Amino acid sequence: MIRVAPSELELLTLARAIVGLGQYAPVEDLLRNRHAVPAKFSPGAMQVLRDTLAKGSVMALARCGGWRQQLTVRDGQARTGRLWERHAPPLLRFSPLTFHVLKWLLEQPLTKHGAMPLEVDGTPTLADELILFLCCRLVAGTPCAPTLGAQHLFRRSALCWLGFPEQFGTHRPEFDATAFAPLLADGAWLLEALRLELVLRWRGLEESKRHIASPEDALALGTAQEAVLAAFLDAVDGAGRRDLAGFLLEAARPLLEQPATRWVEGLSSSATLSSRATAARAAAAFLRALGRLSRWDAEHRAVRFFDDDYDAAQHLLSEWNAFGEAGFRRAEDHARQLATALTSASGASATPPPSSAGSAS
């Protein structure tokens, strides 16, 4: 049996919560208060940490979507199966950066004024990026989230922005499509593995907009979403991996059964008409991004049988058929309604757009 010091056990407990997709409540005390962490772990504790990260990360990848049967189109070829059936086992190499992040999370009281900034050097590996993503997942919607979002290491992570744009407050992403290049390397296995998690994150984020009262908050979120999705879609298009954008359609399908006014029904009626109109347009950032996928869908339909990319286009048409042209039209209608909305949902018509024949539901 490996014995560890109490301070080492606290860090190991936090690591298990992060990679184990645990809940915030059991580790709330570890994150809200200051804890002493030894500068150097004992060999036994370090062995347990490595084992926890290695096994826990594999399990997290499976639970975040890797377990699902999924169609991907890579190098013009369709591949179907679970993550481990589509890819060789990826190399998960954790750099010292991961240990420094875990140590900082324990040492700094994330909900109190005066928390020291997280200062680390080096470029995160893909395994480190996964840990950063899972850290954001653990604290999402809690009082700890703003402190995490204020750290430069998290703000420069394209993956964290893609999964948690709301955690960064008024900060805006300071990157372009090239920031996604590491995530698209090696077959983009990490993005493929996180597809289900991204579906749930973006669907939940859109549903949460109805509870936003401040036009400024709605504008900040919409602005961040627009910038992140623009960079992401540029990246996957340039890499020939349009299939990776499919999580947006999967997230959107049930949302489009709701009236457009639902996106902004929580906006404060005491805000100015101009600020509410600006917020309503910002709330449609996600819906406007679907317009680009609609154009891609039209391009795929125009590919002829004897064209080189015919097979890839047909696979994408098949994969996106559940959303369908009707879904794209409905998303466009919703975005148009929000762009022209001048009042909050309480003063606007709650009549949904007419249902179109198709398979958007």
CSV table of C-alpha atoms in Angstrom, one decimal:
chain,number,residue,atom,x,y,z
A,1,MET,CA,0.0,0.0,0.0
A,2,ILE,CA,1.3,3.4,-0.9
A,3,ARG,CA,1.1,6.0,1.9
A,4,VAL,CA,0.8,9.7,1.1
A,5,ALA,CA,0.8,12.8,3.2
A,6,PRO,CA,-2.5,14.6,3.9
A,7,SER,CA,-1.5,17.5,1.6
A,8,GLU,CA,-0.7,15.1,-1.2
A,9,LEU,CA,-4.0,13.4,-0.7
A,10,GLU,CA,-5.8,16.6,-1.3
A,11,LEU,CA,-4.2,17.1,-4.6
A,12,LEU,CA,-4.9,13.5,-5.6
A,13,THR,CA,-8.5,13.9,-4.6
A,14,LEU,CA,-8.8,17.0,-6.8
A,15,ALA,CA,-7.2,15.2,-9.7
A,16,ARG,CA,-9.7,12.3,-9.4
A,17,ALA,CA,-12.6,14.8,-9.4
A,18,ILE,CA,-11.3,16.4,-12.6
A,19,VAL,CA,-10.5,13.4,-14.7
A,20,GLY,CA,-13.4,11.4,-13.1
A,21,LEU,CA,-15.9,13.9,-14.4
A,22,GLY,CA,-16.9,14.4,-10.8
A,23,GLN,CA,-19.2,17.0,-9.2
A,24,TYR,CA,-18.1,20.3,-7.8
A,25,ALA,CA,-19.6,20.0,-4.3
A,26,PRO,CA,-17.3,17.2,-3.0
A,27,VAL,CA,-14.2,19.3,-3.8
A,28,GLU,CA,-15.7,22.7,-3.1
A,29,ASP,CA,-13.7,23.3,0.0
A,30,LEU,CA,-10.5,22.4,-1.8
A,31,LEU,CA,-11.2,25.1,-4.4
A,32,ARG,CA,-12.6,27.8,-2.3
A,33,ASN,CA,-10.0,27.9,0.4
A,34,ARG,CA,-6.2,28.1,0.5
A,35,HIS,CA,-4.3,24.8,1.0
A,36,ALA,CA,-0.6,24.1,1.5
A,37,VAL,CA,0.9,21.9,-1.2
A,38,PRO,CA,4.4,20.5,-1.0
A,39,ALA,CA,6.8,21.8,-3.7
A,40,LYS,CA,7.8,18.3,-4.4
A,41,PHE,CA,5.7,15.1,-4.2
A,42,SER,CA,7.0,11.9,-2.7
A,43,PRO,CA,7.7,9.2,-5.2
A,44,GLY,CA,4.7,7.2,-4.1
A,45,ALA,CA,2.3,10.1,-4.4
A,46,MET,CA,3.7,11.0,-7.8
A,47,GLN,CA,3.2,7.4,-8.9
A,48,VAL,CA,-0.5,7.6,-7.8
A,49,LEU,CA,-0.9,10.9,-9.6
A,50,ARG,CA,0.5,9.6,-12.9
A,51,ASP,CA,-1.8,6.5,-12.6
A,52,THR,CA,-4.8,8.7,-11.8
A,53,LEU,CA,-4.2,11.0,-14.7
A,54,ALA,CA,-3.5,8.2,-17.2
A,55,LYS,CA,-6.4,5.9,-16.4
A,56,GLY,CA,-8.8,8.7,-15.5
A,57,SER,CA,-8.2,10.6,-18.8
A,58,VAL,CA,-8.8,7.5,-20.9
A,59,MET,CA,-12.1,7.0,-19.0
A,60,ALA,CA,-13.0,10.7,-19.4
A,61,LEU,CA,-12.4,10.5,-23.2
A,62,ALA,CA,-14.7,7.5,-23.4
A,63,ARG,CA,-17.4,9.1,-21.3
A,64,CYS,CA,-17.3,12.5,-23.0
A,65,GLY,CA,-18.2,10.9,-26.3
A,66,GLY,CA,-15.6,8.4,-27.3
A,67,TRP,CA,-17.9,5.5,-26.5
A,68,ARG,CA,-20.4,6.5,-29.2
A,69,GLN,CA,-20.6,5.0,-32.7
A,70,GLN,CA,-19.8,8.0,-34.8
A,71,LEU,CA,-19.2,8.7,-38.5
A,72,THR,CA,-16.1,10.9,-39.3
A,73,VAL,CA,-14.7,11.9,-42.7
A,74,ARG,CA,-11.0,12.1,-42.7
A,75,ASP,CA,-8.7,12.4,-45.8
A,76,GLY,CA,-11.9,12.0,-47.9
A,77,GLN,CA,-12.6,8.6,-46.3
A,78,ALA,CA,-15.5,7.8,-44.0
A,79,ARG,CA,-14.7,6.0,-40.7
A,80,THR,CA,-17.4,4.6,-38.4
A,81,GLY,CA,-17.1,3.2,-35.0
A,82,ARG,CA,-16.1,4.2,-31.5
A,83,LEU,CA,-13.1,6.4,-30.9
A,84,TRP,CA,-10.7,3.4,-30.3
A,85,GLU,CA,-12.0,1.8,-33.5
A,86,ARG,CA,-11.3,4.8,-35.6
A,87,HIS,CA,-7.9,5.7,-34.1
A,88,ALA,CA,-4.8,4.0,-32.8
A,89,PRO,CA,-4.4,4.6,-29.1
A,90,PRO,CA,-3.3,8.2,-28.7
A,91,LEU,CA,-0.2,9.1,-26.7
A,92,LEU,CA,-1.3,11.0,-23.5
A,93,ARG,CA,1.8,12.8,-22.4
A,94,PHE,CA,1.3,15.1,-19.4
A,95,SER,CA,3.9,17.8,-19.0
A,96,PRO,CA,4.8,19.5,-15.7
A,97,LEU,CA,2.2,22.1,-16.6
A,98,THR,CA,-0.6,19.8,-15.4
A,99,PHE,CA,1.0,19.4,-12.0
A,100,HIS,CA,1.4,23.2,-11.7
A,101,VAL,CA,-2.3,23.7,-12.5
A,102,LEU,CA,-3.4,21.2,-9.9
A,103,LYS,CA,-1.1,22.8,-7.4
A,104,TRP,CA,-2.3,26.3,-8.1
A,105,LEU,CA,-6.0,25.2,-7.8
A,106,LEU,CA,-5.3,24.1,-4.2
A,107,GLU,CA,-3.0,26.9,-3.2
A,108,GLN,CA,-5.3,29.7,-4.3
A,109,PRO,CA,-8.7,30.5,-2.8
A,110,LEU,CA,-10.6,30.8,-6.1
A,111,THR,CA,-13.7,32.6,-4.7
A,112,LYS,CA,-11.8,35.2,-2.7
A,113,HIS,CA,-10.1,38.4,-3.7
A,114,GLY,CA,-6.4,38.2,-3.8
A,115,ALA,CA,-5.8,34.9,-5.5
A,116,MET,CA,-2.4,34.9,-7.2
A,117,PRO,CA,-2.4,34.4,-10.9
A,118,LEU,CA,-1.4,31.1,-12.5
A,119,GLU,CA,2.0,31.6,-14.1
A,120,VAL,CA,3.4,28.7,-16.1
A,121,ASP,CA,5.7,28.4,-19.0
A,122,GLY,CA,5.6,26.1,-21.9
A,123,THR,CA,3.1,24.9,-24.5
A,124,PRO,CA,0.4,22.5,-23.3
A,125,THR,CA,0.4,19.0,-24.8
A,126,LEU,CA,-2.9,17.6,-25.9
A,127,ALA,CA,-3.1,15.7,-22.6
A,128,ASP,CA,-2.6,19.0,-20.8
A,129,GLU,CA,-5.3,20.6,-22.9
A,130,LEU,CA,-7.7,17.9,-21.9
A,131,ILE,CA,-7.0,18.6,-18.2
A,132,LEU,CA,-7.6,22.3,-18.8
A,133,PHE,CA,-10.9,21.5,-20.5
A,134,LEU,CA,-11.9,19.2,-17.6
A,135,CYS,CA,-11.0,21.8,-15.0
A,136,CYS,CA,-13.4,24.2,-16.8
A,137,ARG,CA,-16.0,21.5,-16.8
A,138,LEU,CA,-15.6,20.9,-13.0
A,139,VAL,CA,-16.2,24.6,-12.1
A,140,ALA,CA,-18.7,25.6,-14.8
A,141,GLY,CA,-21.5,27.6,-13.3
A,142,THR,CA,-19.8,27.9,-9.9
A,143,PRO,CA,-18.3,30.9,-8.1
A,144,CYS,CA,-14.8,29.5,-9.0
A,145,ALA,CA,-15.4,29.8,-12.8
A,146,PRO,CA,-14.5,33.5,-13.2
A,147,THR,CA,-11.1,33.1,-11.5
A,148,LEU,CA,-10.3,30.2,-13.8
A,149,GLY,CA,-11.4,32.2,-16.8
A,150,ALA,CA,-9.2,35.1,-15.9
A,151,GLN,CA,-6.0,33.1,-16.1
A,152,HIS,CA,-3.9,33.5,-19.2
A,153,LEU,CA,-3.2,29.8,-19.6
A,154,PHE,CA,-7.0,29.1,-19.9
A,155,ARG,CA,-7.6,32.2,-22.0
A,156,ARG,CA,-5.1,31.1,-24.6
A,157,SER,CA,-6.6,27.6,-24.9
A,158,ALA,CA,-8.8,27.3,-28.0
A,159,LEU,CA,-10.3,24.1,-26.6
A,160,CYS,CA,-11.4,25.8,-23.4
A,161,TRP,CA,-12.9,28.6,-25.4
A,162,LEU,CA,-14.7,26.1,-27.6
A,163,GLY,CA,-16.3,24.3,-24.7
A,164,PHE,CA,-16.8,27.2,-22.2
A,165,PRO,CA,-17.0,30.6,-23.8
A,166,GLU,CA,-19.2,31.9,-21.0
A,167,GLN,CA,-16.4,31.4,-18.4
A,168,PHE,CA,-14.3,34.2,-19.7
A,169,GLY,CA,-16.6,37.1,-18.9
A,170,THR,CA,-15.8,40.2,-20.9
A,171,HIS,CA,-12.5,38.7,-22.2
A,172,ARG,CA,-12.5,37.9,-25.9
A,173,PRO,CA,-10.5,35.2,-27.6
A,174,GLU,CA,-7.2,36.4,-28.9
A,175,PHE,CA,-6.5,33.8,-31.5
A,176,ASP,CA,-7.5,32.8,-35.0
A,177,ALA,CA,-8.0,29.5,-36.8
A,178,THR,CA,-4.3,28.5,-36.4
A,179,ALA,CA,-4.9,28.1,-32.6
A,180,PHE,CA,-6.9,24.9,-33.5
A,181,ALA,CA,-4.1,23.4,-35.5
A,182,PRO,CA,-2.7,21.2,-32.6
A,183,LEU,CA,-6.3,19.9,-32.0
A,184,LEU,CA,-6.6,19.0,-35.7
A,185,ALA,CA,-3.3,17.1,-35.8
A,186,ASP,CA,-3.2,13.3,-35.5
A,187,GLY,CA,-6.7,12.8,-36.9
A,188,ALA,CA,-8.3,15.3,-34.4
A,189,TRP,CA,-8.9,12.5,-32.0
A,190,LEU,CA,-9.4,14.8,-29.0
A,191,LEU,CA,-12.1,16.9,-30.8
A,192,GLU,CA,-13.8,13.7,-31.9
A,193,ALA,CA,-13.7,12.3,-28.4
A,194,LEU,CA,-15.3,15.4,-26.9
A,195,ARG,CA,-18.1,15.6,-29.4
A,196,LEU,CA,-20.9,14.6,-27.0
A,197,GLU,CA,-19.6,16.9,-24.3
A,198,LEU,CA,-19.6,19.8,-26.8
A,199,VAL,CA,-23.1,19.0,-27.9
A,200,LEU,CA,-24.3,19.1,-24.3
A,201,ARG,CA,-22.3,22.2,-23.5
A,202,TRP,CA,-23.6,24.3,-26.5
A,203,ARG,CA,-27.1,23.1,-26.1
A,204,GLY,CA,-27.1,24.0,-22.4
A,205,LEU,CA,-25.4,27.4,-23.2
A,206,GLU,CA,-28.2,28.3,-25.6
A,207,GLU,CA,-30.9,27.2,-23.2
A,208,SER,CA,-29.3,29.3,-20.5
A,209,LYS,CA,-29.7,32.6,-22.5
A,210,ARG,CA,-33.3,32.8,-21.5
A,211,HIS,CA,-32.1,33.5,-17.9
A,212,ILE,CA,-29.8,36.3,-18.8
A,213,ALA,CA,-31.2,39.6,-17.6
A,214,SER,CA,-28.3,42.0,-18.4
A,215,PRO,CA,-27.9,43.1,-22.0
A,216,GLU,CA,-24.2,43.6,-21.4
A,217,ASP,CA,-23.8,39.9,-20.3
A,218,ALA,CA,-25.8,38.7,-23.3
A,219,LEU,CA,-23.6,40.9,-25.6
A,220,ALA,CA,-20.4,39.6,-24.1
A,221,LEU,CA,-21.4,35.9,-24.4
A,222,GLY,CA,-22.6,36.4,-28.0
A,223,THR,CA,-19.5,38.2,-29.0
A,224,ALA,CA,-17.3,35.5,-27.6
A,225,GLN,CA,-19.4,32.7,-29.2
A,226,GLU,CA,-19.2,34.4,-32.6
A,227,ALA,CA,-15.4,34.8,-32.5
A,228,VAL,CA,-14.8,31.3,-31.3
A,229,LEU,CA,-17.0,29.7,-33.8
A,230,ALA,CA,-15.6,31.8,-36.7
A,231,ALA,CA,-12.1,30.6,-35.8
A,232,PHE,CA,-13.2,27.0,-35.3
A,233,LEU,CA,-15.1,26.8,-38.6
A,234,ASP,CA,-12.3,28.4,-40.5
A,235,ALA,CA,-9.9,25.8,-39.0
A,236,VAL,CA,-12.0,22.7,-39.7
A,237,ASP,CA,-12.8,23.9,-43.2
A,238,GLY,CA,-9.2,24.5,-44.0
A,239,ALA,CA,-8.2,21.1,-42.6
A,240,GLY,CA,-10.9,19.3,-44.7
A,241,ARG,CA,-12.7,18.2,-41.5
A,242,ARG,CA,-16.1,19.8,-41.8
A,243,ASP,CA,-17.5,16.7,-40.1
A,244,LEU,CA,-16.1,18.1,-36.8
A,245,ALA,CA,-18.6,20.9,-36.9
A,246,GLY,CA,-21.5,18.4,-36.7
A,247,PHE,CA,-21.8,18.8,-32.9
A,248,LEU,CA,-23.4,22.2,-33.6
A,249,LEU,CA,-26.2,20.7,-35.6
A,250,GLU,CA,-26.8,18.0,-33.0
A,251,ALA,CA,-26.9,20.7,-30.3
A,252,ALA,CA,-29.3,22.8,-32.3
A,253,ARG,CA,-31.9,20.3,-33.3
A,254,PRO,CA,-34.2,20.4,-30.2
A,255,LEU,CA,-33.6,24.1,-29.7
A,256,LEU,CA,-35.2,25.0,-32.9
A,257,GLU,CA,-38.6,23.7,-31.8
A,258,GLN,CA,-38.7,26.7,-29.4
A,259,PRO,CA,-39.8,30.2,-30.5
A,260,ALA,CA,-37.0,32.6,-31.2
A,261,THR,CA,-38.2,34.9,-28.4
A,262,ARG,CA,-37.2,32.3,-25.9
A,263,TRP,CA,-33.5,33.2,-26.4
A,264,VAL,CA,-34.1,36.7,-25.0
A,265,GLU,CA,-37.2,36.4,-22.7
A,266,GLY,CA,-35.1,37.1,-19.6
A,267,LEU,CA,-33.7,40.4,-20.7
A,268,SER,CA,-34.5,43.1,-18.2
A,269,SER,CA,-37.4,45.3,-19.4
A,270,SER,CA,-35.7,48.3,-17.6
A,271,ALA,CA,-32.8,48.2,-20.0
A,272,THR,CA,-32.8,50.6,-22.9
A,273,LEU,CA,-34.5,49.6,-26.2
A,274,SER,CA,-31.2,49.9,-28.0
A,275,SER,CA,-29.2,47.7,-25.5
A,276,ARG,CA,-31.9,45.0,-25.7
A,277,ALA,CA,-31.9,45.1,-29.5
A,278,THR,CA,-28.1,44.7,-29.5
A,279,ALA,CA,-28.3,41.9,-27.0
A,280,ALA,CA,-30.9,40.1,-29.0
A,281,ARG,CA,-28.7,40.2,-32.1
A,282,ALA,CA,-25.8,38.9,-30.0
A,283,ALA,CA,-28.0,36.1,-28.7
A,284,ALA,CA,-28.3,34.8,-32.3
A,285,ALA,CA,-24.5,34.2,-32.7
A,286,PHE,CA,-24.9,30.4,-32.5
A,287,LEU,CA,-27.8,30.4,-35.0
A,288,ARG,CA,-25.8,32.6,-37.4
A,289,ALA,CA,-22.9,30.2,-37.3
A,290,LEU,CA,-25.3,27.5,-38.6
A,291,GLY,CA,-25.7,29.6,-41.7
A,292,ARG,CA,-22.1,28.7,-42.7
A,293,LEU,CA,-22.9,25.0,-42.3
A,294,SER,CA,-26.0,25.6,-44.4
A,295,ARG,CA,-23.7,26.9,-47.2
A,296,TRP,CA,-21.4,23.9,-46.8
A,297,ASP,CA,-24.5,21.6,-47.0
A,298,ALA,CA,-25.5,23.3,-50.3
A,299,GLU,CA,-21.9,22.8,-51.6
A,300,HIS,CA,-22.1,19.1,-50.7
A,301,ARG,CA,-25.3,18.7,-52.6
A,302,ALA,CA,-23.7,20.3,-55.7
A,303,VAL,CA,-20.8,17.8,-55.8
A,304,ARG,CA,-21.2,15.6,-58.9
A,305,PHE,CA,-20.7,11.8,-59.0
A,306,PHE,CA,-17.4,12.1,-60.9
A,307,ASP,CA,-15.9,14.8,-58.7
A,308,ASP,CA,-13.0,13.7,-56.4
A,309,ASP,CA,-14.7,14.6,-53.2
A,310,TYR,CA,-18.1,13.0,-54.1
A,311,ASP,CA,-17.9,10.2,-51.5
A,312,ALA,CA,-16.9,12.6,-48.7
A,313,ALA,CA,-19.8,15.0,-49.6
A,314,GLN,CA,-22.3,12.1,-49.6
A,315,HIS,CA,-21.1,10.9,-46.2
A,316,LEU,CA,-21.6,14.4,-44.8
A,317,LEU,CA,-25.0,14.8,-46.4
A,318,SER,CA,-26.0,11.5,-44.8
A,319,GLU,CA,-24.7,12.6,-41.4
A,320,TRP,CA,-26.4,16.0,-41.5
A,321,ASN,CA,-29.6,14.7,-43.0
A,322,ALA,CA,-31.2,14.5,-39.5
A,323,PHE,CA,-31.0,18.3,-39.4
A,324,GLY,CA,-31.9,18.8,-43.0
A,325,GLU,CA,-32.6,21.8,-45.1
A,326,ALA,CA,-35.7,22.5,-43.0
A,327,GLY,CA,-33.5,22.8,-39.9
A,328,PHE,CA,-31.2,25.3,-41.7
A,329,ARG,CA,-34.2,27.4,-42.8
A,330,ARG,CA,-35.6,27.4,-39.3
A,331,ALA,CA,-32.2,28.5,-37.8
A,332,GLU,CA,-32.1,31.3,-40.3
A,333,ASP,CA,-35.6,32.4,-39.5
A,334,HIS,CA,-34.8,32.4,-35.7
A,335,ALA,CA,-31.6,34.4,-36.3
A,336,ARG,CA,-33.5,36.9,-38.5
A,337,GLN,CA,-36.2,37.4,-35.8
A,338,LEU,CA,-33.6,38.0,-33.1
A,339,ALA,CA,-31.7,40.4,-35.3
A,340,THR,CA,-34.9,42.5,-35.7
A,341,ALA,CA,-36.1,42.2,-32.2
A,342,LEU,CA,-36.4,45.5,-30.4
A,343,THR,CA,-38.0,44.3,-27.1
A,344,SER,CA,-37.5,41.5,-24.7
A,345,ALA,CA,-39.6,38.4,-25.0
A,346,SER,CA,-42.1,39.7,-22.5
A,347,GLY,CA,-43.3,42.3,-24.9
A,348,ALA,CA,-42.8,40.4,-28.1
A,349,SER,CA,-44.9,37.8,-29.9
A,350,ALA,CA,-44.2,34.2,-28.7
A,351,THR,CA,-45.5,32.7,-31.8
A,352,PRO,CA,-43.0,30.2,-33.2
A,353,PRO,CA,-42.1,30.3,-36.9
A,354,PRO,CA,-44.2,28.1,-39.2
A,355,SER,CA,-43.0,24.5,-39.2
A,356,SER,CA,-41.4,23.5,-42.5
A,357,ALA,CA,-41.6,20.0,-44.0
A,358,GLY,CA,-38.3,18.2,-43.3
A,359,SER,CA,-36.4,16.5,-40.6
A,360,ALA,CA,-35.2,19.3,-38.3
A,361,SER,CA,-37.0,17.8,-35.3
